Short mmCIF file of C-alpha atoms in Angstrom, two decimals:
data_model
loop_
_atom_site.label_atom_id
_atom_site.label_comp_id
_atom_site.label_asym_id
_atom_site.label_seq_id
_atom_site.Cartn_x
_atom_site.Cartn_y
_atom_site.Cartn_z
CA UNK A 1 -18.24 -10.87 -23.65
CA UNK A 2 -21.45 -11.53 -21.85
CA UNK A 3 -21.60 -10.87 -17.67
CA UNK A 4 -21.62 -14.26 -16.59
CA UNK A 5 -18.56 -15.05 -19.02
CA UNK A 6 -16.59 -12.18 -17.85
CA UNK A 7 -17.14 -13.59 -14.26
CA UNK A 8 -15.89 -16.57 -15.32
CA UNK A 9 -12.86 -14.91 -16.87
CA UNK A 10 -11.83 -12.56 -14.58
CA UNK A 11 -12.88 -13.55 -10.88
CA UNK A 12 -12.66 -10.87 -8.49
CA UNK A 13 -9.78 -13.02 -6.39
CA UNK A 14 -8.04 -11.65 -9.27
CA UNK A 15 -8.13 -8.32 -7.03
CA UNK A 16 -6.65 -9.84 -4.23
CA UNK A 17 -3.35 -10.02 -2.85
CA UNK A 18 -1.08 -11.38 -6.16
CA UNK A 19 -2.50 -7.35 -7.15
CA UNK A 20 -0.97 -5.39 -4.19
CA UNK A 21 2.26 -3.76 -4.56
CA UNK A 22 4.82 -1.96 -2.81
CA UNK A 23 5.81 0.28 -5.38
CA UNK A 24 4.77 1.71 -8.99
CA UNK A 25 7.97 0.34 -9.84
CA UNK A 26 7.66 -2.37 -8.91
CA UNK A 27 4.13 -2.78 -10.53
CA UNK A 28 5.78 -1.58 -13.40
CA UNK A 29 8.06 -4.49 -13.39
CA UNK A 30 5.53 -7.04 -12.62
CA UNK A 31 3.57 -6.37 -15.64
CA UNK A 32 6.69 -6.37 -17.53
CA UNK A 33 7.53 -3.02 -18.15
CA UNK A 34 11.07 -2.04 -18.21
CA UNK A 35 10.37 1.46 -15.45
CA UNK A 36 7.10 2.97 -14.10
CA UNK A 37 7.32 5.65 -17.01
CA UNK A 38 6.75 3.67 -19.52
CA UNK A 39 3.58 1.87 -17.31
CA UNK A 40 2.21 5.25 -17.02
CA UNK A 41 2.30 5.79 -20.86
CA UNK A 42 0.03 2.57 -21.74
CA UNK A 43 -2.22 2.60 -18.62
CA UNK A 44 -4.50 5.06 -16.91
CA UNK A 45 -3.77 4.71 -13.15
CA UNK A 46 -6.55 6.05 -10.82
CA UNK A 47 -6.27 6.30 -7.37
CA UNK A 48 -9.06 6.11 -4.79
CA UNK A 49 -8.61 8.15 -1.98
CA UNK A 50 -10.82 8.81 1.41
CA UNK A 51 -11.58 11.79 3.82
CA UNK A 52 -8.65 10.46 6.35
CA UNK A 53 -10.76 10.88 9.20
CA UNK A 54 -13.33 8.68 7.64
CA UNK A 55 -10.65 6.38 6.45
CA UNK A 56 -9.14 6.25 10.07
CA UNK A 57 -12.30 5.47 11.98
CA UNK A 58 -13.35 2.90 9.37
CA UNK A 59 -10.30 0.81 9.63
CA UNK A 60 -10.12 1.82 13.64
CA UNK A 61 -13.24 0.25 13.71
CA UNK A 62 -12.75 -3.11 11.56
CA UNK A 63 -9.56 -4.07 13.27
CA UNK A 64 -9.33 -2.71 17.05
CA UNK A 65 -13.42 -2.42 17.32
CA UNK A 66 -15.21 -5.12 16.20
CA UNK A 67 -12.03 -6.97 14.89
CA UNK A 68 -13.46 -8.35 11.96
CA UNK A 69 -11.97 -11.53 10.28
CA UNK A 70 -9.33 -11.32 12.97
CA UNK A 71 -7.62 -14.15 15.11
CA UNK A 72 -7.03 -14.45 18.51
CA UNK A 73 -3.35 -13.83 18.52
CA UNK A 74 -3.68 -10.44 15.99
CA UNK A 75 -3.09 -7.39 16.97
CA UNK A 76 -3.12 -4.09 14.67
CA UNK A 77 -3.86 -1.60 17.07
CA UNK A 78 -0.34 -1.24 19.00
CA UNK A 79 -1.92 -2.94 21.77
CA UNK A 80 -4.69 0.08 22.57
CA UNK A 81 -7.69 -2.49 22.26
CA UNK A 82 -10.49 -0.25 22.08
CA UNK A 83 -9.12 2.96 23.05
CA UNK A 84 -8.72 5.51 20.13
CA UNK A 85 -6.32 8.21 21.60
CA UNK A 86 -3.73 5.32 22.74
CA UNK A 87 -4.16 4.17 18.91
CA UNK A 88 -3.70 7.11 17.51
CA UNK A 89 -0.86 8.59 19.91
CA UNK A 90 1.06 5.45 18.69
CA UNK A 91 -0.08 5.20 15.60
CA UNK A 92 1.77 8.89 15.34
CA UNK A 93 4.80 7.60 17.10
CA UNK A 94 5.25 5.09 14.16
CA UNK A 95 4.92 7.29 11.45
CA UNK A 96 7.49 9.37 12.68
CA UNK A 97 10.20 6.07 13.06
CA UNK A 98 8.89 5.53 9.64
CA UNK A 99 9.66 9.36 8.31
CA UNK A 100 12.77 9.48 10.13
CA UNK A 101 13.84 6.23 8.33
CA UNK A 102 14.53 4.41 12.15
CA UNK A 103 11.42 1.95 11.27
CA UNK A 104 10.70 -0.24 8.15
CA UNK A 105 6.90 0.94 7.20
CA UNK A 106 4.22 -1.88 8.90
CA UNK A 107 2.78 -3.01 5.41
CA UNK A 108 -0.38 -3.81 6.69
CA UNK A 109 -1.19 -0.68 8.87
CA UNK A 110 0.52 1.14 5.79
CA UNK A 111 -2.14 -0.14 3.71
CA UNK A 112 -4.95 0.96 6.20
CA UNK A 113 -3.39 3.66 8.18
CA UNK A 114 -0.69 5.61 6.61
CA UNK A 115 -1.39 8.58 4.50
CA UNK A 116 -2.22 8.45 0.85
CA UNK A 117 0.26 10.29 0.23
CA UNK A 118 2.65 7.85 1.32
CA UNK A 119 1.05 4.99 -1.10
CA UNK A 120 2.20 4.17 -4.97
CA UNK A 121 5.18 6.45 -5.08
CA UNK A 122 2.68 9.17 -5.04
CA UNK A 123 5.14 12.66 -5.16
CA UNK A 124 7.34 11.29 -7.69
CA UNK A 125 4.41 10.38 -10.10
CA UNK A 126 1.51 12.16 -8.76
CA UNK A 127 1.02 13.79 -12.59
CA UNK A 128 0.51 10.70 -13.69
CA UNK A 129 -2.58 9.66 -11.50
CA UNK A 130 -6.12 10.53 -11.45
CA UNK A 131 -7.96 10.38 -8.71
CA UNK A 132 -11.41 9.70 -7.27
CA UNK A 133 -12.82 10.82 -3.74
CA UNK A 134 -14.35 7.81 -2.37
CA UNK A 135 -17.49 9.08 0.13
CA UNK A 136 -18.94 7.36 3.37
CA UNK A 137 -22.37 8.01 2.37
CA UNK A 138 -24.47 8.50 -1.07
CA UNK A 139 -22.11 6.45 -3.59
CA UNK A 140 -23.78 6.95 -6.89
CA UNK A 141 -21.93 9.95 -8.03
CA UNK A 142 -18.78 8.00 -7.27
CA UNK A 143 -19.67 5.24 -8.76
CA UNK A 144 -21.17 7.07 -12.06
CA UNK A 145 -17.24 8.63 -12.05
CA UNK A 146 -15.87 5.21 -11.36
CA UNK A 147 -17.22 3.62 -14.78
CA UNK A 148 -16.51 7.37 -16.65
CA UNK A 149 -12.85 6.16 -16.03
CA UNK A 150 -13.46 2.54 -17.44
CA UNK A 151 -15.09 4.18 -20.55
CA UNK A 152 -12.19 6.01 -21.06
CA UNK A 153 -9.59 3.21 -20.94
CA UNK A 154 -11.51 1.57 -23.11
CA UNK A 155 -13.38 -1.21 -21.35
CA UNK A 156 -16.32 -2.18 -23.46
CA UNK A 157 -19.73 -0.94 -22.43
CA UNK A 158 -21.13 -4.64 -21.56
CA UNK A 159 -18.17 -4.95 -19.11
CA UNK A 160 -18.76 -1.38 -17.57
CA UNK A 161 -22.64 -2.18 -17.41
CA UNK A 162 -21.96 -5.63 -15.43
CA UNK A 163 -19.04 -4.24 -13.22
CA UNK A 164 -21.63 -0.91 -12.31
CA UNK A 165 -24.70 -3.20 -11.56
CA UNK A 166 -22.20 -5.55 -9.17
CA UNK A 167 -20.74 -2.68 -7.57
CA UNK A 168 -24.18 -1.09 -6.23
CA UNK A 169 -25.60 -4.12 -4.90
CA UNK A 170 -22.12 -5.73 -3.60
CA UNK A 171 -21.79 -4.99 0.05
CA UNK A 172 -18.78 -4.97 2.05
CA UNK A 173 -18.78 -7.46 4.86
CA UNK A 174 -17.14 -5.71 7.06
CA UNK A 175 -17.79 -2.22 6.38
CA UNK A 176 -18.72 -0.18 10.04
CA UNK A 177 -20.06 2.98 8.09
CA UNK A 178 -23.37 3.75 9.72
CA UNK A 179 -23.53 1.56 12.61
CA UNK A 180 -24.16 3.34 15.96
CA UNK A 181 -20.72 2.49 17.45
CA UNK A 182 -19.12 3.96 14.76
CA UNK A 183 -21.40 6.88 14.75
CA UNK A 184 -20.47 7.44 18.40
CA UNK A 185 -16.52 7.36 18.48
CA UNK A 186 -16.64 9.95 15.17
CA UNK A 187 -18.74 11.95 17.63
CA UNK A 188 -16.61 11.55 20.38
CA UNK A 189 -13.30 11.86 18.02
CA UNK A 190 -14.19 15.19 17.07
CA UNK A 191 -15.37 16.67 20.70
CA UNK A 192 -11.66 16.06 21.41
CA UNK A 193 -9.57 19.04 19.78
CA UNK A 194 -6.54 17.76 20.62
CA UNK A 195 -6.70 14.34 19.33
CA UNK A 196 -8.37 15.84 16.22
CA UNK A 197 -5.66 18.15 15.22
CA UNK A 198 -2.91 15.26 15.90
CA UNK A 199 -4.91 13.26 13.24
CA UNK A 200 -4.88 16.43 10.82
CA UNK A 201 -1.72 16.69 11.23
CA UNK A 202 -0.55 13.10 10.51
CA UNK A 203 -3.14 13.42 7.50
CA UNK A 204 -2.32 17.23 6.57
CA UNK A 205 -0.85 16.37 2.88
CA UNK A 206 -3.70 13.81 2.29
CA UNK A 207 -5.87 16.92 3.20
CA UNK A 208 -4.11 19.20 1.18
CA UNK A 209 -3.07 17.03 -2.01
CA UNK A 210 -6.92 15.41 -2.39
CA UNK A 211 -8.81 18.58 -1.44
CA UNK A 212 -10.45 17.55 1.49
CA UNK A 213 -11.78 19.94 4.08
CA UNK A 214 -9.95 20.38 7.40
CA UNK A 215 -12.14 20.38 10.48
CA UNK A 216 -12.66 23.69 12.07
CA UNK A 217 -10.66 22.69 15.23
CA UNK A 218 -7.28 22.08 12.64
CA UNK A 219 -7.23 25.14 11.55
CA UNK A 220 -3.51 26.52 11.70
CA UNK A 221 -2.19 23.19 12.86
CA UNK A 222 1.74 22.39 12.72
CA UNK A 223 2.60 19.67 10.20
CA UNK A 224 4.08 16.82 12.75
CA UNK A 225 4.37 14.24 10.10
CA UNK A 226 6.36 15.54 6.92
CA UNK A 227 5.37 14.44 3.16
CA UNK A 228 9.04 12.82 2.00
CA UNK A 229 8.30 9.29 2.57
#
């Protein structure tokens, strides 16, 4: 199938929404497979995951920041506007509800907020993912890995080639990487040890379980937020 007739069969609102789901079981279900086991035998499931700092200032930045595609009336940021430590105190407060099983998980924060640990069932299958470490900066390797992974499910090579040339030259509207407010609260994040080490220790397992590398000011830092969820 040519590029412009794989656009036309598979538009990328196809990635939207009707896509998301709360579970592996119930993705499993969805796509009409009796239990997640038996998803996990036909399909190879990759995860992307991000340096949770980076992943916390990014989405800090799109939604209490600049509050990109936002209305009036919305509010993701517990009320803290623009300040970071009231977000992330908070932020902290609601994970432990959540963990303690006094809260129903926010779905929308969950999505850009909670651990990765806590997404797709991720302890009770994480043997059946693979994963790939998503970067803030040079993207090439990741992307080069990216279509390695479509090669080996067996995408053909025309649909790899258009998917790789759309996903270098596709930008993110509202991506904050790189812009000098962003720059300056990651600066200003990390001069504050003790707010650090409370986000490194909402984010230990995600740390831990995706090999990224703790700051020097977590070092030896309680776990406050525990992996069951």
């Amino acid at each position: 199938m040519k590029g412009k007739d794989y656009l036309l069969k598979y538009q990328f609102s196809d990635c939207g929404r009707s896509k998301r789901y709360i579970s592996a079981t119930k993705m499993a279900l969805t796509n009409k497979f009796k239990k997640a086991d038996e998803l996990f035998k036909e399909w190879n499931v990759l995860m992307i995951v991000r340096n949770p700092i980076d992943r916390l200032i990014s989405g800090f930045m799109q939604l209490c920041y600049y509050r990109t595609w936002l209305k009036k009336n919305e509010d993701y940021c517990y009320h803290c506007n623009k300040n970071i430590t009231c977000f992330v105190d908070r932020l902290y407060n609601e994970l432990v509800n959540v963990a303690n099983k006094e809260k129903i998980p926010n779905q929308f924060n969950d999505y850009h907020f909670y651990p990765q640990t806590w997404q797709c069932e991720y302890y009770k299958y994480k043997k059946n993912y693979n994963y790939l470490k998503y970067p803030s900066k040079d993207k090439n390797i990741f992307y080069g890995n990216l279509m390695k992974e479509l090669k080996k499910s067996g995408v053909a090579l025309e649909h790899i080639n258009f998917l790789s040339n759309k996903v270098k030259t596709f930008n993110t509207f509202h991506t904050t990487t790189g812009k000098k407010d962003t720059k300056n609260y990651k600066e200003s994040l990390f001069k504050n040890t003790k707010l650090i080490r409370k986000i490194c220790s909402i984010f230990y397992y995600d740390f831990i379980e995706f090999g990224f590398e703790f700051p020097k000011a977590c070092e030896g830092i309680p776990v406050l937020v525990n992996n069951t969820v």
